[in-house]
Coordinates of C-alpha atoms and ligand atoms in Angstrom, one line a residue:
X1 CA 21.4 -24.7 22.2
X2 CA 18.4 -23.0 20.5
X3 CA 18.7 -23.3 16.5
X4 CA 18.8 -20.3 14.4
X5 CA 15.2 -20.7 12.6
X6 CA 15.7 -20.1 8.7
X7 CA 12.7 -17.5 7.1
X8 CA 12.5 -17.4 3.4
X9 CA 10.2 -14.9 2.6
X10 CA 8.9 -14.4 -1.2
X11 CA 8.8 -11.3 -2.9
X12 CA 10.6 -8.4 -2.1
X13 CA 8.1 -5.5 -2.0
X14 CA 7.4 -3.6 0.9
X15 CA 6.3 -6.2 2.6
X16 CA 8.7 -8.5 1.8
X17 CA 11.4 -5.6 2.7
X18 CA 9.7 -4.8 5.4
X19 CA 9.1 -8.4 7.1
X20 CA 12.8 -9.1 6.5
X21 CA 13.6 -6.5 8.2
X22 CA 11.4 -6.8 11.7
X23 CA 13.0 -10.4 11.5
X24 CA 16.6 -9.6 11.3
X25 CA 16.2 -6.8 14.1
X26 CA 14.8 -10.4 16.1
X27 CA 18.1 -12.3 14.8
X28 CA 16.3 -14.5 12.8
X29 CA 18.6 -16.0 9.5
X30 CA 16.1 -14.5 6.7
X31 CA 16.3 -15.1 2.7
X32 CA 14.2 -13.0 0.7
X33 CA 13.4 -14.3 -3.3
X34 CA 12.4 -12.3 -5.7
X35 CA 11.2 -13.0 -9.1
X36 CA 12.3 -9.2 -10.9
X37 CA 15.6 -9.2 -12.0
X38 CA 16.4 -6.3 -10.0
X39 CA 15.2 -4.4 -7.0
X40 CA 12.5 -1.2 -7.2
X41 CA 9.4 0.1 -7.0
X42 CA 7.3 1.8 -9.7
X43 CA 8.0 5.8 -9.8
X44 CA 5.0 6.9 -8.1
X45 CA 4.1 8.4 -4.8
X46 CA 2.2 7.0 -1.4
X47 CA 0.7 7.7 1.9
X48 CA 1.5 6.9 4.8
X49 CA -0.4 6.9 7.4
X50 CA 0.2 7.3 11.1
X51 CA 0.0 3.5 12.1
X52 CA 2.0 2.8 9.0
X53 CA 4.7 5.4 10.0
X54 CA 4.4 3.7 13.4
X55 CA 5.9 0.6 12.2
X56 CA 8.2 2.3 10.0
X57 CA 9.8 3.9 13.6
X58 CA 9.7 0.5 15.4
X59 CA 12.0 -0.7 12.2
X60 CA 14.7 2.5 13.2
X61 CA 13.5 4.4 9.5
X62 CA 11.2 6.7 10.1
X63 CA 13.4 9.5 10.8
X64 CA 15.5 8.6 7.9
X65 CA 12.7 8.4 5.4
X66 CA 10.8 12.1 6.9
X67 CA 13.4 14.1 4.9
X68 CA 12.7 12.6 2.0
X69 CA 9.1 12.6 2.4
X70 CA 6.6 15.8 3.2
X71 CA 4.5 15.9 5.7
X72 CA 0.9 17.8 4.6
X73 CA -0.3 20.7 6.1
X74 CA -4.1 20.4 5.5
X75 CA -6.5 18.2 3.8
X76 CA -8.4 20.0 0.9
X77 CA -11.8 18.9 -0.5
X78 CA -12.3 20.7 -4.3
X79 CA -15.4 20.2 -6.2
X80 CA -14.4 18.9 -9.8
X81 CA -16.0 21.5 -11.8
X82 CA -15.8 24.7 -10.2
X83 CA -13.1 23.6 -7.2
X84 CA -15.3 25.3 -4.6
X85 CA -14.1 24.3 -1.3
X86 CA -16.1 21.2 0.0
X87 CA -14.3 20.7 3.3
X88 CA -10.6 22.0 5.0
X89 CA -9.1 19.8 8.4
X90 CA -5.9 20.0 9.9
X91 CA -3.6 17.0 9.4
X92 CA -0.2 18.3 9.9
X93 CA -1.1 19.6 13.7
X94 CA -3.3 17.0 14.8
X95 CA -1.7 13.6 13.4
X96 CA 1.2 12.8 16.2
X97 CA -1.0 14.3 18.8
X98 CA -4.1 12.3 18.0
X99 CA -2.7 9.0 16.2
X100 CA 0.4 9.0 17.9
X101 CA 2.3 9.3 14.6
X102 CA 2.4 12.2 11.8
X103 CA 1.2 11.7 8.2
X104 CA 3.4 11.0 5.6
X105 CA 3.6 11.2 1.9
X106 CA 6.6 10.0 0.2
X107 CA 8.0 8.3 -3.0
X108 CA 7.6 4.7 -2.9
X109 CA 11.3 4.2 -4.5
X110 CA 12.6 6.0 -1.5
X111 CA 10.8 3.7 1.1
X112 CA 11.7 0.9 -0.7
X113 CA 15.3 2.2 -0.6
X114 CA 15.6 2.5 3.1
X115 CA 13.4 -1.0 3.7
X116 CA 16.3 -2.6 1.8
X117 CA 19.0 -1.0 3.3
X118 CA 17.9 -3.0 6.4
X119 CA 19.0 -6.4 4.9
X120 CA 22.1 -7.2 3.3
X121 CA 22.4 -7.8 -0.5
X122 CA 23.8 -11.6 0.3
X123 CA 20.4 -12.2 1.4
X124 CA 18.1 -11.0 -1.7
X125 CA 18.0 -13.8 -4.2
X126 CA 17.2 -11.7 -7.6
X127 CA 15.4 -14.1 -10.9
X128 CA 13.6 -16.1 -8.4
X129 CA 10.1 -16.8 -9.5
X130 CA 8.3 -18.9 -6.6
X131 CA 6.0 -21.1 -8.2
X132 CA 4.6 -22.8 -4.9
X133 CA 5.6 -24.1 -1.7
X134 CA 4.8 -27.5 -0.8
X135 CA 4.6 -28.6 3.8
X136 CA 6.9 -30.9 4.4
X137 CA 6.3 -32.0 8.4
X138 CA 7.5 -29.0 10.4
X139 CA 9.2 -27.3 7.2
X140 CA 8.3 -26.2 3.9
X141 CA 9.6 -25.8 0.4
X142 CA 9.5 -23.2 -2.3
X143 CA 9.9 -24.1 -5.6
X144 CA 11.2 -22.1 -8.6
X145 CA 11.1 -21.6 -12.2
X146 CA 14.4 -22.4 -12.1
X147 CA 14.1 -25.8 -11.0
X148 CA 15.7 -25.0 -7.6
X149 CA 14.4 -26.0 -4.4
X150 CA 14.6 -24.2 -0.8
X151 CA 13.7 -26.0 2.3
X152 CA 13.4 -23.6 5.4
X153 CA 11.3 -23.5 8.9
X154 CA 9.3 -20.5 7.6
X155 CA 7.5 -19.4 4.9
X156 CA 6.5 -15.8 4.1
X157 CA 3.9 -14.7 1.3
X158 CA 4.7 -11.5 0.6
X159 CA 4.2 -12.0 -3.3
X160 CA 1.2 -9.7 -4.1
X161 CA -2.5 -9.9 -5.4
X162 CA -1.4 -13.0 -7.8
X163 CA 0.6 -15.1 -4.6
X164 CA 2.0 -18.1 -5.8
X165 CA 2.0 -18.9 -2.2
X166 CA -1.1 -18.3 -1.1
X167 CA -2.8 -20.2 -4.4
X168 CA -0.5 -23.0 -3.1
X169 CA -2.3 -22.6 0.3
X170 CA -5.5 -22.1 -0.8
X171 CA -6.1 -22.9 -4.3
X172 CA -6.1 -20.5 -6.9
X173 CA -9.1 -17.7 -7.6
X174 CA -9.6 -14.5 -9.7
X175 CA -8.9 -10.9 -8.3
X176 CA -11.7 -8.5 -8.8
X177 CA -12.1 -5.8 -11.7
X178 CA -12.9 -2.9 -9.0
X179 CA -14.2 -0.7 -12.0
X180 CA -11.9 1.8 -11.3
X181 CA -8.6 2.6 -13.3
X182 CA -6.0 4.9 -12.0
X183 CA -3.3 6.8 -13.7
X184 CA -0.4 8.3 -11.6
X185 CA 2.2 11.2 -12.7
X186 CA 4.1 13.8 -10.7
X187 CA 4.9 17.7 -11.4
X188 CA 7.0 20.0 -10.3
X189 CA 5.7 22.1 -7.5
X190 CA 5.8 24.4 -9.4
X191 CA 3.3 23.8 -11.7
X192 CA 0.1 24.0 -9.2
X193 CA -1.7 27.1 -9.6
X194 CA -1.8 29.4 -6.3
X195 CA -5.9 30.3 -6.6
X196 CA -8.6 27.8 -7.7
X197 CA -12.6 28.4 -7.0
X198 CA -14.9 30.8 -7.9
X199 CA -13.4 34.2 -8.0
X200 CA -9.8 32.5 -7.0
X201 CA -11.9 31.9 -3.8
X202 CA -9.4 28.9 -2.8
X203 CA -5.9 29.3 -2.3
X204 CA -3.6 26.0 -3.1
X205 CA -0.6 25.6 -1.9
X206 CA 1.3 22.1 -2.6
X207 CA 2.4 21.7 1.2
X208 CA -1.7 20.5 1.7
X209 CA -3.3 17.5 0.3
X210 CA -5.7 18.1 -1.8
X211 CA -8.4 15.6 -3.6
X212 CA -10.7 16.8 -5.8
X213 CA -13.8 15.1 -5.9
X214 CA -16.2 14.1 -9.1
X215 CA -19.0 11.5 -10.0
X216 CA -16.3 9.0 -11.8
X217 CA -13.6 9.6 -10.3
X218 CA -11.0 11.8 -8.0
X219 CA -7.7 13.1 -8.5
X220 CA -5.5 13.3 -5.6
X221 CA -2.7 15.5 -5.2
X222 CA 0.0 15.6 -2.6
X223 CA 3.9 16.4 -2.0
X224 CA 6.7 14.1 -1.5
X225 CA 10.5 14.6 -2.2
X226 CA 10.5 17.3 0.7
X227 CA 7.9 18.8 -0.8
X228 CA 9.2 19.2 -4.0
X229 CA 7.1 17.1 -6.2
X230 CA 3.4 17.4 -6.6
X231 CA 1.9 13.7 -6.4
X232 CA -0.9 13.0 -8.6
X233 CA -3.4 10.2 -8.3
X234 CA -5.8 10.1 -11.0
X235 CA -8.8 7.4 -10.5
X236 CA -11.6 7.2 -13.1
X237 CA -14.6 4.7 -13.0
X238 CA -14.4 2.3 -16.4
X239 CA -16.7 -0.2 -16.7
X240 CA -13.9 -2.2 -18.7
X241 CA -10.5 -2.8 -18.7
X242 CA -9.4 -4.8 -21.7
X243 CA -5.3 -4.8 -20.9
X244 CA -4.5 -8.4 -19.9
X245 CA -1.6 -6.6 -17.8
X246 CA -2.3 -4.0 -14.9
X247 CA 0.1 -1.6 -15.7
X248 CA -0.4 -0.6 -19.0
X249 CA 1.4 3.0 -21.0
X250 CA -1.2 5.9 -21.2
X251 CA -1.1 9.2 -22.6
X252 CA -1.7 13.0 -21.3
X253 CA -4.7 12.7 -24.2
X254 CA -6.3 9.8 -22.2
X255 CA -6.5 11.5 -19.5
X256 CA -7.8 14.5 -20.5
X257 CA -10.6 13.0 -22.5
X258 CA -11.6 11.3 -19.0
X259 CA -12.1 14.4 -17.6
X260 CA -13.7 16.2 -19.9
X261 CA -15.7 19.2 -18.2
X262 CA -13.4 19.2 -14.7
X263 CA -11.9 22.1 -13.7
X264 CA -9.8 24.3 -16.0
X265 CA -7.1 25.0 -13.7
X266 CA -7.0 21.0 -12.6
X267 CA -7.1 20.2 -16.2
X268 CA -4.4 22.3 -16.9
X269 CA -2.5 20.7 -14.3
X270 CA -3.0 17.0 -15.7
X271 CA -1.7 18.6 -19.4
X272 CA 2.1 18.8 -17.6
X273 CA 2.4 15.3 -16.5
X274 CA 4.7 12.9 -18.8
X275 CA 5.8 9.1 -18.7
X276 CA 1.7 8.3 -17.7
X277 CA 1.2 4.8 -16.9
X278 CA -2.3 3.5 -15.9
X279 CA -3.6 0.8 -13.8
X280 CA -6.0 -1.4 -12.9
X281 CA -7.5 -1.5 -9.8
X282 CA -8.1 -5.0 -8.3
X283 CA -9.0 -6.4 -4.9
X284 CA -10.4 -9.8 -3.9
X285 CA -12.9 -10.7 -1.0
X286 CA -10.8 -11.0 2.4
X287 CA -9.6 -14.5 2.7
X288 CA -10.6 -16.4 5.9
X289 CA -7.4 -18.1 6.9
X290 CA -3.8 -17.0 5.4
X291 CA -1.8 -19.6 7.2
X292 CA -0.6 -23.3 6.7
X293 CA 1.7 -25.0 9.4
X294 CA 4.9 -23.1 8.8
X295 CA 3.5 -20.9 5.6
X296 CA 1.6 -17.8 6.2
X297 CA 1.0 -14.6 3.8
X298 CA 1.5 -10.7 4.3
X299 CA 0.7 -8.1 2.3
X300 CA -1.6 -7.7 -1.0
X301 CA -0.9 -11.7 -0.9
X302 CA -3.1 -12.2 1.8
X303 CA -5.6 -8.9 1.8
X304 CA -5.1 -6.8 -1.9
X305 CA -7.8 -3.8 -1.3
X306 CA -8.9 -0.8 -3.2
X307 CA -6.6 2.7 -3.0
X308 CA -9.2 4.5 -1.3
X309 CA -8.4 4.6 1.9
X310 CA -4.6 4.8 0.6
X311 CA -4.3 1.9 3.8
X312 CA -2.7 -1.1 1.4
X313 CA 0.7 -0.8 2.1
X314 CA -0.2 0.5 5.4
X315 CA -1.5 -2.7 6.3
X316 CA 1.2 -4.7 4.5
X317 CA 3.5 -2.4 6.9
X318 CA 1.3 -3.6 10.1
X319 CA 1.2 -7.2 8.7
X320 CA 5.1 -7.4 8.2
X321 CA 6.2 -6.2 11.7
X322 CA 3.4 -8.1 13.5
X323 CA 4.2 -11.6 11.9
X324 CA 8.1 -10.7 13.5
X325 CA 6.7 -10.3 16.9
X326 CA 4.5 -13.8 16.9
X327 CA 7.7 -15.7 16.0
X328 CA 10.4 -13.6 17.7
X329 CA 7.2 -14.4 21.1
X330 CA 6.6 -18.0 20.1
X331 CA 9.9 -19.6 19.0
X332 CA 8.9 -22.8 20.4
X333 CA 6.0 -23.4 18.4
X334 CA 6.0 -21.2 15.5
X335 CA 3.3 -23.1 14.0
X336 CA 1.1 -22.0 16.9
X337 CA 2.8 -18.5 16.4
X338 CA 2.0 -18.1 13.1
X339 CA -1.9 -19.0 14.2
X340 CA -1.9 -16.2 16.3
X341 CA -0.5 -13.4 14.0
X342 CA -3.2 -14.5 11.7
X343 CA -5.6 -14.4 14.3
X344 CA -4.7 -10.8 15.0
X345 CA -4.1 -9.2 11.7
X346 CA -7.3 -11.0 9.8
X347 CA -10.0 -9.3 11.3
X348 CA -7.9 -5.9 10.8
X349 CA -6.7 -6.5 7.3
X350 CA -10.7 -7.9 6.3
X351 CA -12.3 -4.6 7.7
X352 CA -10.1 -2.7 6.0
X353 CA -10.8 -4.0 2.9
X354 CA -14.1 -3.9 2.9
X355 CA -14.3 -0.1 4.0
X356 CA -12.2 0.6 1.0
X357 CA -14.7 -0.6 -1.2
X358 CA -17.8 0.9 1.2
X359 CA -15.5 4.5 0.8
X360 CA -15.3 3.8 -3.4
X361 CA -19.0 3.5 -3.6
X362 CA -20.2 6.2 -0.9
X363 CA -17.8 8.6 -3.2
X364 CA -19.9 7.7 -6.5
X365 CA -23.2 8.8 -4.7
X366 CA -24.6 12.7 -5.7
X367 CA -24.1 14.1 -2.9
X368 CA -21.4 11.7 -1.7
X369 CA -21.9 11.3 2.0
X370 CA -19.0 12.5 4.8
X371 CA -16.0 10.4 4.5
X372 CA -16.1 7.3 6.9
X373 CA -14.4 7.6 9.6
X374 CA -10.0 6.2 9.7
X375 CA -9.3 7.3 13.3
X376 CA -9.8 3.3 14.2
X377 CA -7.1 2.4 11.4
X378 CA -4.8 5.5 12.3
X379 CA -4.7 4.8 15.9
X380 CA -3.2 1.3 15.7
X381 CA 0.0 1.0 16.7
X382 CA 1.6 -2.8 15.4
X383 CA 4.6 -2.5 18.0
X384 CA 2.5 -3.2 20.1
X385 CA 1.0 -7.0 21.7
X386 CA -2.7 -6.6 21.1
X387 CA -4.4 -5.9 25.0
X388 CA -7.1 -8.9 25.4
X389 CA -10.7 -7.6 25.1
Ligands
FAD1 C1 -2.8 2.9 -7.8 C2 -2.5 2.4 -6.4 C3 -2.2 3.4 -5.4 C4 -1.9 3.0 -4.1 N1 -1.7 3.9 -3.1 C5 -1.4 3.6 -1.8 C6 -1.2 4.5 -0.8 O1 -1.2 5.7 -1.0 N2 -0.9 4.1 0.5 C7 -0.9 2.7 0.8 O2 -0.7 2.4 2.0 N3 -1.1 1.8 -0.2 C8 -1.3 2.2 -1.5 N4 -1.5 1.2 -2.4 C9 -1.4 -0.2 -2.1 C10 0.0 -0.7 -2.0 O3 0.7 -0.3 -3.2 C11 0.1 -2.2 -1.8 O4 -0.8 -2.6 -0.9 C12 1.5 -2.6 -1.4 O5 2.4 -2.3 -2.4 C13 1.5 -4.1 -1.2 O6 2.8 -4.5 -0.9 P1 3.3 -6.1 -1.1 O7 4.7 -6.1 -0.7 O8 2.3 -6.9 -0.3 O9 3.0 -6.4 -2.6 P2 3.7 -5.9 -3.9 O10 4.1 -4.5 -3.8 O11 2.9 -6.3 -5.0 O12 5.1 -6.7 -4.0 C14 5.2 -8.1 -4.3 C15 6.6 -8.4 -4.7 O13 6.7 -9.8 -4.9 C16 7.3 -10.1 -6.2 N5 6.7 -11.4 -6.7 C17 5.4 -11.5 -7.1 N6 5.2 -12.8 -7.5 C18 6.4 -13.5 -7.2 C19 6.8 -14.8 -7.3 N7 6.0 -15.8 -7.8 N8 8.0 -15.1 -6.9 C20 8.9 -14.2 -6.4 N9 8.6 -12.9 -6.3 C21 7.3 -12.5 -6.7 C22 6.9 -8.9 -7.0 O14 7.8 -8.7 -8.1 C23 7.0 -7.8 -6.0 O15 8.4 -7.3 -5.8 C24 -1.8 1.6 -3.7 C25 -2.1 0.7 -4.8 C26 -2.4 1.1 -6.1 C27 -2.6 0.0 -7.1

């Protein structure tokens, strides 16, 4: 009789969640560890975009998370200073047609909520700090800053940019200071003005996206909560960032001094935002292999990549239900399994990456050129075996 294969999977983000998840829905015995003493996500918005809300139906949420999510009508281009309209496209009527999923915009609490919901409690060890995983033969181990030991047949990476498991793969290296710092804040709906633009030229409505574009930075706006809450994601170009954490308190002042000269009406939007926390951004070069034996990575352990293309979770998504298929296909050789899930996602996850950072600096250039193209991203669908070229 075929064992039950034991997964422990470190970190219990969205990927981690999320990987759990695909693997119980396969009937594999899965133990997630995580190092925070409980479980969450910081309070702040996120796209979704089609191929990630692909995976999120193959995992039976999708339809659970839409309500709680918005769905945006139209993608806005403002200039910074005078919010004249650079560009309007559809998104809301073309998405499911065209990518085979809609767009979504949601709170990241509330997609962590329903990723957990997918794997009993018993199975989420809380105060679990990995601090590397060792190959034993056909096992591994994780080790913890608690002294305690875990043997199991897999193990997941799903421990973010500063992976304990993949330094213990690979050795361990710096991320990258992108230059670019981001604050994030939410309003009420209510607060976004109806006209913008020259002569109120531009109407806004919070149902649309809308990003408005300068030469450090852009500020993104969007609804989640059914639409209830305005999403704001601010980024500004720093040449420094001297916090040794990334997550650092800010204040509405900060802000505003940032964007000195920007739009009144924008500026009087960013002067209603409270609790401000700022970031910096980080990515690292993609990495050329992300497994050992029975250890492989997923998530921001494996590929952490700039916001621009708003694609990191996405991926992480992609990543999470594509490692379940490899070793739900190849439970005879999971080792050989787990080769092939990297061999798929790498080459994905690594262009991705790099376009994120090609996007951040084509948006810095006066005139910035038109967007790169995401239709390649948005039109992958993770559910599916990849069709030999
Ligand atoms: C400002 C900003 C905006 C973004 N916006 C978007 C967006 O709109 N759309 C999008 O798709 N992506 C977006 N992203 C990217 C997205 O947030 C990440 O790619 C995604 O959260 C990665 O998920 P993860 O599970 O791999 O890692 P993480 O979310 O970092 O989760 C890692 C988990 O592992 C735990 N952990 C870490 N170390 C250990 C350890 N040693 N032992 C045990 N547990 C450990 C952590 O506590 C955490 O719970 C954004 C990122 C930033 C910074």
């Amino acid at each position: 009789m075929e064992r039950t294969r034991r997964i422990v999977i470190i970190g219990a983000g969205i990927g981690g969640m999320a990987a759990a998840g695909a693997l119980r829905q396969r009937g594999f015995e899965v133990a997630v560890y995580e190092r925070a003493p409980e479980l969450g996500e910081v309070g702040a918005g996120l796209q979704l975009g089609p191929n990630a809300v692909k995976v999120l139906a193959g995992l039976g949420i999708a339809d659970r998370l839409r309500p709680l999510a918005a769905e945006p009508r139209d993608i806005l281009s403002l200039a910074w200073d005078d919010a004249h309209l650079r560009y309007r496209e559809p998104l809301r009527d073309i998405s499911a047609e065209r990518y085979g999923a809609s767009y979504l915009t949601a709170h990241r609490a509330d997609l962590h909520r329903l990723l957990q919901a997918l794997v009993p409690d018993s199975s989420i060890h809380l105060n679990a700090r990995c601090e590397g995983v060792a190959i034993s033969g056909r096992s591994a181990v994780a080790r913890f800053a608690d002294g305690r030991e875990v043997e199991a047949d897999v193990i997941i990476g799903a421990d973010g940019i500063h992976s304990a498991v993949r330094n213990s793969l690979f050795g361990e290296s710096k991320a990258r200071f992108t230059q670019q710092i981001a604050w994030r804040a939410m309003i009420p709906v209510s607060e976004v003005p109806s006209r913008v633009g020259p002569g109120g030229s531009v109407a806004l409505d919070p149902q649309d996206y809308a990003g408005w574009i300068g030469p450090n930075g852009h500020v993104i706006c969007y609804p989640i909560r059914g639409g209830e809450i305005y999403n704001l994601f601010i980024g500004h170009v720093s040449e420094e960032w001297v916090e040794e954490s990334w997550t650092a308190p800010s204040t509405v002042a900060e802000i505003l001094e940032a964007h000195s000269g920007w739009n009144e009406a924008l500026l009087d939007m960013l002067s209603k935002v409270s609790n401000v926390y700022k970031w910096g951004i980080y990515d690292r070069d993609p990495l050329p292999y992300w497994s050992s034996g029975p250890v492989t990575l997923v998530g921001d352990s494996a590929h952490p990549m700039m916001p621009t293309l708003a694609q990191g979770a996405a991926i992480t998504l992609e990543d999470s239900y594509a490692v379940a298929r490899h070793l739900d296909r190849g439970r005879d050789d999971i080792h050989a399994a787990l080769k092939a899930y990297e061999a798929e996602r790498q080459p994905r996850a690594s262009r991705v990456q790099l376009q994120a950072r090609t996007q951040f600096e084509n948006n810095r250039k006066s005139p910035a050129p038109p967007p790169l193209s995401r239709d390649w991203i948005f039109e992958h669908d993770a559910r599916q075996e990849p069709v030999a070229a």
